[in-house]
Short mmCIF file of C-alpha atoms and ligand atoms in Angstrom, two decimals:
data_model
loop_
_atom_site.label_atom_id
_atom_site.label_comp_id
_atom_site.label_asym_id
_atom_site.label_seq_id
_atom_site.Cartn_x
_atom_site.Cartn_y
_atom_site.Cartn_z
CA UNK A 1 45.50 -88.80 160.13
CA UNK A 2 43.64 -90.53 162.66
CA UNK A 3 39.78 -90.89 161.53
CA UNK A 4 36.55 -90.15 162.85
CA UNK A 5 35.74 -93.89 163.43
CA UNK A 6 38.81 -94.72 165.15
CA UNK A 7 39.01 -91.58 167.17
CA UNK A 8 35.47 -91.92 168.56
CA UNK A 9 35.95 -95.43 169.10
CA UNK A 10 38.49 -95.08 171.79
CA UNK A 11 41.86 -96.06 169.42
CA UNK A 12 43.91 -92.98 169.61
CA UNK A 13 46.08 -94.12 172.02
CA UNK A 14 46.72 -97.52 170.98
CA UNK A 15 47.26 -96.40 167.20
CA UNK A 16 49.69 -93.52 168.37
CA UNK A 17 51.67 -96.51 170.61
CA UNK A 18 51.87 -98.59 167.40
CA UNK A 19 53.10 -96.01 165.34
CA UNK A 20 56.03 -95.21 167.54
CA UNK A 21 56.91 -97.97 168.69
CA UNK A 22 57.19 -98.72 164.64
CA UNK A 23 59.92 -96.67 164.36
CA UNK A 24 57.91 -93.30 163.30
CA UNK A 25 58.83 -90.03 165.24
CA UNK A 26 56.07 -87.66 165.57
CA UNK A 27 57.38 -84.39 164.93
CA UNK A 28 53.63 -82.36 165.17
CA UNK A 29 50.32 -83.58 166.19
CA UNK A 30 46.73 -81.74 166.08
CA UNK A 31 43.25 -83.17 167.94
CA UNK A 32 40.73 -80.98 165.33
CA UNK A 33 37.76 -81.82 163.35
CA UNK A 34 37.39 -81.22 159.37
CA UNK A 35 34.31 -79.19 157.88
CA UNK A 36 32.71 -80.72 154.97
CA UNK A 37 34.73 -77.77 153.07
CA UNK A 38 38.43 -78.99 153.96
CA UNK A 39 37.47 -82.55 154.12
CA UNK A 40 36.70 -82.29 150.62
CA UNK A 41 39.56 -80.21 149.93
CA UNK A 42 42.02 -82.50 151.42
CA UNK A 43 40.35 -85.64 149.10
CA UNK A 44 40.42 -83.02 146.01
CA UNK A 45 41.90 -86.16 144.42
CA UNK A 46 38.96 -88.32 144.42
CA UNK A 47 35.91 -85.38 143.97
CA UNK A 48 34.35 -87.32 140.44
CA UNK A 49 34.64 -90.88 142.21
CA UNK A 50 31.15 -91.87 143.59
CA UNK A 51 32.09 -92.32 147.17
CA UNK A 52 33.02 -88.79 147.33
CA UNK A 53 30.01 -87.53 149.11
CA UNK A 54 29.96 -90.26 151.77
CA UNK A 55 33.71 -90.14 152.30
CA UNK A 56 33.49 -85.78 152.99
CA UNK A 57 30.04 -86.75 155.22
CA UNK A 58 32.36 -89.34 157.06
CA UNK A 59 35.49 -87.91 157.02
CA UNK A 60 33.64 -84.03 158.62
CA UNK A 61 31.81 -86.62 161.32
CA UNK A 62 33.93 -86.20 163.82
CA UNK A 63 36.90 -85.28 165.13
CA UNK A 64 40.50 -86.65 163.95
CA UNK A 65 43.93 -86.13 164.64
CA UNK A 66 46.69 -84.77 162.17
CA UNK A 67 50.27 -85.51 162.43
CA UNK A 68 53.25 -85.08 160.70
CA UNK A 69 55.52 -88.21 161.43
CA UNK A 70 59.45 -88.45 160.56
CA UNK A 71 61.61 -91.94 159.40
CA UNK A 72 63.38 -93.41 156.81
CA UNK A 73 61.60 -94.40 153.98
CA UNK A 74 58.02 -93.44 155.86
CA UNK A 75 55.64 -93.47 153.19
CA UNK A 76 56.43 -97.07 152.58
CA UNK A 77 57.12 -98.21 155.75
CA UNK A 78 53.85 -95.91 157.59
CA UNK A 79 51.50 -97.34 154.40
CA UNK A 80 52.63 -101.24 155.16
CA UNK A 81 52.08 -100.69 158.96
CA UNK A 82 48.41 -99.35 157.94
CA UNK A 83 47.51 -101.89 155.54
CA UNK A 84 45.12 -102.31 152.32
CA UNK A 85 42.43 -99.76 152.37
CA UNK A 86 39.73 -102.39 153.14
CA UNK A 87 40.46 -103.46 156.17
CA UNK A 88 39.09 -107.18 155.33
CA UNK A 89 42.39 -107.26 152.60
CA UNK A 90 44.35 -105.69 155.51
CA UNK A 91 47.30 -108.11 156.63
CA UNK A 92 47.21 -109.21 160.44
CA UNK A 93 48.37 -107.16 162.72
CA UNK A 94 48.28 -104.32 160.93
CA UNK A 95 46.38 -100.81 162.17
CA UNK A 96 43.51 -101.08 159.46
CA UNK A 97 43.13 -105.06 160.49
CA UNK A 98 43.02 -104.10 164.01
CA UNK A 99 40.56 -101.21 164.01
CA UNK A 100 39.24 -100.41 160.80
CA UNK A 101 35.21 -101.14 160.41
CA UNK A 102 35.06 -101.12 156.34
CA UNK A 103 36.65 -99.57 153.14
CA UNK A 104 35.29 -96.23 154.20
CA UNK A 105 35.71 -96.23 158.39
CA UNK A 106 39.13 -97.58 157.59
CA UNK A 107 40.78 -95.71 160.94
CA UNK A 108 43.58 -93.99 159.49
CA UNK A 109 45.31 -91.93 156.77
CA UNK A 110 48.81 -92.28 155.17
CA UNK A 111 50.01 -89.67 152.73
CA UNK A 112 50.77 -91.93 149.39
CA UNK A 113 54.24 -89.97 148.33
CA UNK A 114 56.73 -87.70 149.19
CA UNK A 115 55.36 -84.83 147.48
CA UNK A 116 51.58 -85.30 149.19
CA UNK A 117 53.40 -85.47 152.99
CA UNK A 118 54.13 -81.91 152.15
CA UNK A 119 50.90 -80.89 150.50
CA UNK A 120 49.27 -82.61 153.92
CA UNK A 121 51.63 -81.52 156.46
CA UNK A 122 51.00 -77.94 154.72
CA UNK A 123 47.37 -78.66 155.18
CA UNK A 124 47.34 -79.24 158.97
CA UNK A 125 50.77 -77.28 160.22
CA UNK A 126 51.84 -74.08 158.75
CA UNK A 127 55.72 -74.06 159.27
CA UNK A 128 56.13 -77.34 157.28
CA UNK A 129 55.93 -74.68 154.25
CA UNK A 130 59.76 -75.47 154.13
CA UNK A 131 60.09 -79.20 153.68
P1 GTP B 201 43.83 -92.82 152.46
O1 GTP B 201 45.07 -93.11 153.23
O2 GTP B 201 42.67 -92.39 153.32
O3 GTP B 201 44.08 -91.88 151.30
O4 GTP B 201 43.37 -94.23 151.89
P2 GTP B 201 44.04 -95.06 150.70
O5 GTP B 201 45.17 -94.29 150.11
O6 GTP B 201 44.30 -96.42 151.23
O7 GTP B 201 42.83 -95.13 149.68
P3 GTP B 201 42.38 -94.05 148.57
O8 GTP B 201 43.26 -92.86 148.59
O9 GTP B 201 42.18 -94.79 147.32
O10 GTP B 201 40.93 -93.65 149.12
C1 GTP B 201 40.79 -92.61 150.08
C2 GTP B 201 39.71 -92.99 151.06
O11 GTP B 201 38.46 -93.02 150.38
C3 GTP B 201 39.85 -94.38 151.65
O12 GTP B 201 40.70 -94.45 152.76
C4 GTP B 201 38.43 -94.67 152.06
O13 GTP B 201 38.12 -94.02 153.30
C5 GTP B 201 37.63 -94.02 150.94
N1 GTP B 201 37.32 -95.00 149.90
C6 GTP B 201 38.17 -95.56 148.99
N2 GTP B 201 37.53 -96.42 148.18
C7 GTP B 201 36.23 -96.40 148.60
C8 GTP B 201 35.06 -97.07 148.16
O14 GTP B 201 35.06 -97.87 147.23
N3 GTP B 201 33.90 -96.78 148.85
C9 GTP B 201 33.86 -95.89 149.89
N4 GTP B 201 32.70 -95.64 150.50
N5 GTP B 201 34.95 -95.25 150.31
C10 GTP B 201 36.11 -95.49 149.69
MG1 MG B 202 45.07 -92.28 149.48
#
């Protein structure tokens, strides 16, 4: 998922180049915007940490876009092209370092395993019920 900052900031386009031209095949893609409801429902996982609030008030600022993307070994490969979720721990070069404002504007979402992609995917695209 592309985030609010990085969205309203003008970075679609050059994220979406990087991403492909990394090897990652997008197989669905969605321009949309999260309520405070489903932004909180798709960070479930962190609801008792204390940047929960902020990160549903951030994450329901504006709109994003949701994609399902396809390649061998992709949660590895998609969460070393995005980098450390601060962007100043980010390595060079990669989409965090490169367009990410702080820990919480940090530009983009990866899923973290296998089993989330399809949670996610499920989230965004109904026929990835399947996967
Ligand atoms: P995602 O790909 O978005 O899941 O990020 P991540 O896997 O690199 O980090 P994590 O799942 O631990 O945290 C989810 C999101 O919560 C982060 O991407 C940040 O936007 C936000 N976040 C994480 N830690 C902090 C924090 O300490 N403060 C604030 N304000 N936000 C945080
Ligand atoms: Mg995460």
């Amino acid at each position: 998922m592309i985030k609010p900052d990085a969205v309203s900031n003008g970075h679609t386009g050059k994220i979406i180049d990087k991403i492909i031209s990394s090897g990652f095949k997008i197989v669905a893609m969605k321009y949309t915007r999260l309520s405070e409801e489903t932004a909180g429902r798709f960070y479930d996982i962190h609801r008792q940490r204390p940047f929960f609030k902020d990160l549903v008030d951030f994450m329901s600022s504006g709109p994003i876009v949701a994609a399902v993307l396809e390649k061998d070994n992709a949660i590895e490969d998609f969460r070393k092209l995005i980098g450390a979720t601060d962007p100043q721990k980010a390595e060079p070069g990669t989409i965090r370092n490169l367009f990410a404002k702080s820990i919480e504007a940090n530009a983009i979402h990866g899923s973290d395993s296998n089993e989330n992609a399809i949670i996610e995917a499920n989230f965004f695209f109904n026929q990835f019920e399947r996967f």
